[in-house]
GROMACS .gro file of C-alpha atoms in nm:
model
  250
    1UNK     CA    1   0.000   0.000   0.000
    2UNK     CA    2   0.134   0.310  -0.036
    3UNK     CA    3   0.213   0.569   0.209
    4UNK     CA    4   0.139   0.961   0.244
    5UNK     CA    5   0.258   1.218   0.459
    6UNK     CA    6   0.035   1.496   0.511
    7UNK     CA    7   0.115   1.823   0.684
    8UNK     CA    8  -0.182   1.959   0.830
    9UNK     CA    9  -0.322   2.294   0.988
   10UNK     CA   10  -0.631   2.351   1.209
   11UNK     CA   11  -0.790   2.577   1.426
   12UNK     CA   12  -0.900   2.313   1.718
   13UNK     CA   13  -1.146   2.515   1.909
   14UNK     CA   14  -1.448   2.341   1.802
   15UNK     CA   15  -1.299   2.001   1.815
   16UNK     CA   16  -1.277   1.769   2.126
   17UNK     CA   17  -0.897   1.760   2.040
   18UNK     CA   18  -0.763   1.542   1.782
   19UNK     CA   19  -0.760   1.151   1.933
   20UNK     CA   20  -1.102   0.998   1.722
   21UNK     CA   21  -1.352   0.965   2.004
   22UNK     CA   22  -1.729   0.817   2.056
   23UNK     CA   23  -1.990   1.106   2.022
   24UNK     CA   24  -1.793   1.412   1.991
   25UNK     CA   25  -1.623   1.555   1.705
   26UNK     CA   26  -1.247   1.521   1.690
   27UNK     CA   27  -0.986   1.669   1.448
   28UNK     CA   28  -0.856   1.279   1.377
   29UNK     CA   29  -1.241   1.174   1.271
   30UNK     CA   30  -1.278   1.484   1.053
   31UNK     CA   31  -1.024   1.424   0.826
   32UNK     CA   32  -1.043   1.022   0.800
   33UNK     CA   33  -1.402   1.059   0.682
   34UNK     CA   34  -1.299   1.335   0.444
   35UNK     CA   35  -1.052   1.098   0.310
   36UNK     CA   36  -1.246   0.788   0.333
   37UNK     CA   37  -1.512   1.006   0.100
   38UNK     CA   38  -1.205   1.099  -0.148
   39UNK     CA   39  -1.182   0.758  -0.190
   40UNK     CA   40  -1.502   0.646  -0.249
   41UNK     CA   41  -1.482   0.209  -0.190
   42UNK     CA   42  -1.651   0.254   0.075
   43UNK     CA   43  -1.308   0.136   0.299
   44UNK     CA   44  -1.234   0.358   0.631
   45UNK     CA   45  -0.953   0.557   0.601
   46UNK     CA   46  -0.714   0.520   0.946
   47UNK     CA   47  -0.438   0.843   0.962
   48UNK     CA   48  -0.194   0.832   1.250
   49UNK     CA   49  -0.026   1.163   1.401
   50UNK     CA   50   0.318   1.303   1.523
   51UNK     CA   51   0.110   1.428   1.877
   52UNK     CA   52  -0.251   1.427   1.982
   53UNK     CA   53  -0.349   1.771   2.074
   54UNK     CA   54  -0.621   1.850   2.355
   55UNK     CA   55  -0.937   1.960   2.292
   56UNK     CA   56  -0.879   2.386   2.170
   57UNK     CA   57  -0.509   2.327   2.074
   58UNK     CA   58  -0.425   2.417   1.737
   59UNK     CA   59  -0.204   2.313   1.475
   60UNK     CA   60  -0.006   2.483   1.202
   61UNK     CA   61   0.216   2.178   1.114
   62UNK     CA   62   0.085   1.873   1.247
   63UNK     CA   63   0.179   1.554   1.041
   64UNK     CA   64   0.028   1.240   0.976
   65UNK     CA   65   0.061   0.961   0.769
   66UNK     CA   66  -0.159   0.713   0.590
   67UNK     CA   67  -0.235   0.419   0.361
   68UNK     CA   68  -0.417   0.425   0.047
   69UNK     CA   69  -0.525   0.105  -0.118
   70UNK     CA   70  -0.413   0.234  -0.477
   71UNK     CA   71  -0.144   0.493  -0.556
   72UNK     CA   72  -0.346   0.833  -0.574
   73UNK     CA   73  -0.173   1.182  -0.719
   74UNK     CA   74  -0.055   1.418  -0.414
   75UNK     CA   75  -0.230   1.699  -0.565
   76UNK     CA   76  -0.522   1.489  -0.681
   77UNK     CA   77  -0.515   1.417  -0.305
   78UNK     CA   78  -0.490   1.736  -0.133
   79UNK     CA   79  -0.702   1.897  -0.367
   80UNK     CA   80  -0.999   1.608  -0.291
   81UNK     CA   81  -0.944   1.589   0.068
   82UNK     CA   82  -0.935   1.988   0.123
   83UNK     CA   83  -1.297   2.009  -0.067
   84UNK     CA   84  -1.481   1.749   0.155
   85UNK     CA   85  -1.325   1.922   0.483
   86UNK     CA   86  -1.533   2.233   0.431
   87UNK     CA   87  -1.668   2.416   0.595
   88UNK     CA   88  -1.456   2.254   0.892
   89UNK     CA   89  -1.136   2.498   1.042
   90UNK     CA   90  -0.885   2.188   0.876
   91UNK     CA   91  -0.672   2.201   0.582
   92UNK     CA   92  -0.412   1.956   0.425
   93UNK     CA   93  -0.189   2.174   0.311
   94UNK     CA   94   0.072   1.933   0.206
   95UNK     CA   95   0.139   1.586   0.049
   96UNK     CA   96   0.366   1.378   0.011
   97UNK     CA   97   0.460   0.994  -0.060
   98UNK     CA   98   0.689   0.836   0.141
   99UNK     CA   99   0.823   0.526   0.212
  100UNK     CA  100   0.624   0.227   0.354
  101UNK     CA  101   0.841   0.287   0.639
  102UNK     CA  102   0.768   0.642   0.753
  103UNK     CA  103   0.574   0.653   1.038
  104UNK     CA  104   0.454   1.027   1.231
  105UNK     CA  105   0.464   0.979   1.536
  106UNK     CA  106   0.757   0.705   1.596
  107UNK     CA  107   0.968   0.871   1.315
  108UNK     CA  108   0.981   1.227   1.435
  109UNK     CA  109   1.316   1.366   1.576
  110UNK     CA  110   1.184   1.690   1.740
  111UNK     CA  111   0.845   1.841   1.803
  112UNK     CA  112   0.809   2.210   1.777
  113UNK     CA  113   0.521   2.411   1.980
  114UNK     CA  114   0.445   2.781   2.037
  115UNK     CA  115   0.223   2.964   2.271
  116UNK     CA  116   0.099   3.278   2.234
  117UNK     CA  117   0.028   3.537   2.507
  118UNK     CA  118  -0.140   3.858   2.499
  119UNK     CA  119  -0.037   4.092   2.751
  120UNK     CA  120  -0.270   4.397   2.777
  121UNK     CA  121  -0.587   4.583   2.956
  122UNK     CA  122  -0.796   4.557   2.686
  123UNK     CA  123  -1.040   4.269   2.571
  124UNK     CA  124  -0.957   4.085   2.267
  125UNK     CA  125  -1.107   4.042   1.960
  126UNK     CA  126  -0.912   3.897   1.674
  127UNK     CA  127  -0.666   3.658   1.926
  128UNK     CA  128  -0.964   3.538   2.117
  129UNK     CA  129  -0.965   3.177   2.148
  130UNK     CA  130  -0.633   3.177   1.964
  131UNK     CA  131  -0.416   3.349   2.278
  132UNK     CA  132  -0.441   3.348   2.645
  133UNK     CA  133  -0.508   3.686   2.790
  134UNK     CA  134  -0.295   3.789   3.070
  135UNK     CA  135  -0.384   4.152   3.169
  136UNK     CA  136  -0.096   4.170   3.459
  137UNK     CA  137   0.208   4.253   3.333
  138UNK     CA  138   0.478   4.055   3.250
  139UNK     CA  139   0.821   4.026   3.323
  140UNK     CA  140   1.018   3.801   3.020
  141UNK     CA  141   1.313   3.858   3.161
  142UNK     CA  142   1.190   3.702   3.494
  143UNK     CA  143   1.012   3.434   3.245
  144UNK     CA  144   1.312   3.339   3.043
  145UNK     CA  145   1.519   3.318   3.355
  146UNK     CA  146   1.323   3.068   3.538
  147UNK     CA  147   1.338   2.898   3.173
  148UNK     CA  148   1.672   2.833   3.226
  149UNK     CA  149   1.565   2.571   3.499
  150UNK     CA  150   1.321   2.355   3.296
  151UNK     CA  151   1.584   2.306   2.947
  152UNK     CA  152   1.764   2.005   2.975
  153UNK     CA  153   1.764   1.649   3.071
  154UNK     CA  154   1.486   1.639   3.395
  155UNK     CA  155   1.233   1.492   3.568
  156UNK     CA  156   0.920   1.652   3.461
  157UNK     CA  157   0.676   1.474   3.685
  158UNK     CA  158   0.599   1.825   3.841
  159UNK     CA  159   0.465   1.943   3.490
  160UNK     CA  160   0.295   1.658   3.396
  161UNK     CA  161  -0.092   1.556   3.376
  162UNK     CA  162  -0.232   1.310   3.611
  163UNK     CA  163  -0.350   1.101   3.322
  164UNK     CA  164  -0.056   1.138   3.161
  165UNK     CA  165   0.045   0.742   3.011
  166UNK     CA  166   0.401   0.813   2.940
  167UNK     CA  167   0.642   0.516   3.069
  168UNK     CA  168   0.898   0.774   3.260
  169UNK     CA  169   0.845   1.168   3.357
  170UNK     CA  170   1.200   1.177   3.220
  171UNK     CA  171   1.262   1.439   2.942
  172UNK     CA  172   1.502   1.660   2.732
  173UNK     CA  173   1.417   1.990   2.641
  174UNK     CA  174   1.617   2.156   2.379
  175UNK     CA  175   1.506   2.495   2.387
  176UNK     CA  176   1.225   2.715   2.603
  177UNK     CA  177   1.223   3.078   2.538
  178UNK     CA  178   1.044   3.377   2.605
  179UNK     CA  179   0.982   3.679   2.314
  180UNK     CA  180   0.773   3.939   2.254
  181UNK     CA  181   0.700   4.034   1.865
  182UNK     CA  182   0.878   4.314   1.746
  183UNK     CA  183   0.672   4.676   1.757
  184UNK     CA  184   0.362   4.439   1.927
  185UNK     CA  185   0.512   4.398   2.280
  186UNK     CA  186   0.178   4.267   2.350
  187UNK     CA  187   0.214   3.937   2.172
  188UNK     CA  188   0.439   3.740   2.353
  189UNK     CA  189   0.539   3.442   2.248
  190UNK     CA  190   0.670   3.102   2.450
  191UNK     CA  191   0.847   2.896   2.207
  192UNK     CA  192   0.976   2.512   2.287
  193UNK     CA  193   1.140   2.196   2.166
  194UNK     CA  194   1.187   1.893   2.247
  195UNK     CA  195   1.198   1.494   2.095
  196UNK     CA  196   0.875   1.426   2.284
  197UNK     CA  197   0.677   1.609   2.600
  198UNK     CA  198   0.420   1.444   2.844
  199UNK     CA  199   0.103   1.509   2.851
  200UNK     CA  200   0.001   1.894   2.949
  201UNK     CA  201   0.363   1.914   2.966
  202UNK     CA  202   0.367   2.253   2.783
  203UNK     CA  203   0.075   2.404   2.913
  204UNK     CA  204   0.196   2.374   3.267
  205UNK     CA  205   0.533   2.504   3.186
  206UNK     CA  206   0.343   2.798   3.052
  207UNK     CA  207   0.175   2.825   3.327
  208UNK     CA  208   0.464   2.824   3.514
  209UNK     CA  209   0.629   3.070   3.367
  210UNK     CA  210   0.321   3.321   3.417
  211UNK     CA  211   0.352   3.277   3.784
  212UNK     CA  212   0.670   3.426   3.731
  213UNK     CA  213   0.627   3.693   3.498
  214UNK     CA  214   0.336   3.848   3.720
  215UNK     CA  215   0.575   3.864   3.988
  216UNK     CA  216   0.398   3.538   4.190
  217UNK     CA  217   0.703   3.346   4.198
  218UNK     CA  218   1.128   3.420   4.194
  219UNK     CA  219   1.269   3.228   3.874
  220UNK     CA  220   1.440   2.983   4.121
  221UNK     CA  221   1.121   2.852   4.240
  222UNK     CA  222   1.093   2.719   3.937
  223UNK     CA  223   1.351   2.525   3.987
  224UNK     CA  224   1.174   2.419   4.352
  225UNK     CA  225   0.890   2.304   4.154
  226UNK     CA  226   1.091   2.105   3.936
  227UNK     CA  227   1.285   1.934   4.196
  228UNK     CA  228   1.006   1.867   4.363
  229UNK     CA  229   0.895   1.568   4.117
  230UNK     CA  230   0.507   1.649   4.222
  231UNK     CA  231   0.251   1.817   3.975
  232UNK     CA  232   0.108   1.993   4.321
  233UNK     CA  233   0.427   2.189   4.320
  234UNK     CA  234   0.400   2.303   3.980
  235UNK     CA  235   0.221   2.629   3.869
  236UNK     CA  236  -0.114   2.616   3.721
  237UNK     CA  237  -0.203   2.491   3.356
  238UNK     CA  238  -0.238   2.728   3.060
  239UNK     CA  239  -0.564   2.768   2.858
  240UNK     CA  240  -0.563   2.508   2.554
  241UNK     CA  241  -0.637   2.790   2.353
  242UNK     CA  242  -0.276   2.966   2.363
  243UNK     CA  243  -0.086   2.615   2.218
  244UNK     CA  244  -0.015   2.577   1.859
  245UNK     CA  245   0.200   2.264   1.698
  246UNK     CA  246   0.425   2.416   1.454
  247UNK     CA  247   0.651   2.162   1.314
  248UNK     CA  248   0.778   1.825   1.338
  249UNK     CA  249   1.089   1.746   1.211
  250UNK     CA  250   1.207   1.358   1.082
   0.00000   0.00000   0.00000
């Protein structure tokens, strides 16, 4: 059978996250029946991911792979697949064929996430839903200091989820850093990498890292929390709706 990679962007607020699910409607389902359609034998279509995103998260580069009974064009294929998706907030916006091999989520070398702040008075408007809104000021130096604790090779058992079905709270973060865009000192962005994270790994770094920037906690408490090796230390979980997957690389 042969095998396609598709790169994939969505906007996961109406979606109960992407894992296929019983009675809700997941970003996994949306596409597999939208491919299934493309199709047309009447076969289900099964796509596998580089990382399962909670319900809210979004994705601008979120890959997945699957099998196709018969060798289909890639632009026959994104073309198809991209019409019987609307009106949903998902687009393929790349294919390719790869090896029989090539798998998303055991195949990737490094996962690549952003979240995205907003750090004002005022209400939002266009980033609502797509930012978390922190009207208290923030400190990024602060931030990016207590940063410094959390990238490396640690136990992240304090920044894990309860639920979380990873076999060890052992990790290696490559990079964790704290920017604001340039002339928009509003938007500030939280940018990470890593091979793999546990689950709400990110989002309660994030929120972390908030407890520092609005002066709640010293950067070395962050180290506290680490060392700690128990969530209850950790700071509190960011909104869903501030996390986008940006890239995986193989």
């Amino acid at each position: 059978m042969p095998r396609y990679k598709l790169t994939i962007e969505y906007d996961g607020t109406d979606y109960s996250g992407w894992q296929r699910q019983e009675d809700v409607v997941t970003v996994q389902a949306t596409i597999e029946a939208a491919a299934a359609q493309f199709l047309g034998t009447g076969a289900p279509v099964t796509i596998q991911c580089a990382g399962r995103t909670d319900a809210g998260v979004h994705a601008r580069g979120q890959v997945a792979h699957m099998d196709l009974p018969v060798a289909r064009e890639t632009g026959n294929i994104l073309q198809g697949i991209n019409t019987l998706l609307r009106p949903h907030a998902i687009a393929i916006v790349a294919v390719q064929e790869v090896a029989e091999d090539f798998h998303a989520r055991f195949g990737a070398s490094k996962r690549h996430y952003l979240y995205r702040l907003v750090n004002r008075q005022a209400r939002l408007a266009l980033d609502d839903r797509r930012a978390w809104h922190v009207r208290r000021t923030l400190d990024l130096d602060a931030m990016n200091a207590g940063a410094q604790h959390l990238i490396g090779h640690h136990d992240f058992t304090s920044f894990r989820a309860g639920e979380c079905q990873a076999k060890s709270p052992i990790k290696t973060l490559d990079t964790l850093e704290v920017i604001a865009r340039e002339n928009r000192p509003e938007q500030v962005m939280i940018r990470t990498s890593a091979t793999s994270f546990l689950h709400h790994q990110v989002r309660n770094m994030v929120g972390t890292l908030v407890y520092v920037g609005i002066g709640k906690w010293t950067p070395d408490q962050v180290r506290t929390a680490r060392d700690a090796k128990d969530r209850r230390a950790g700071g509190p979980m960011a909104p869903a709706h501030g996390l986008y997957l940006m890239k995986v690389d193989y």
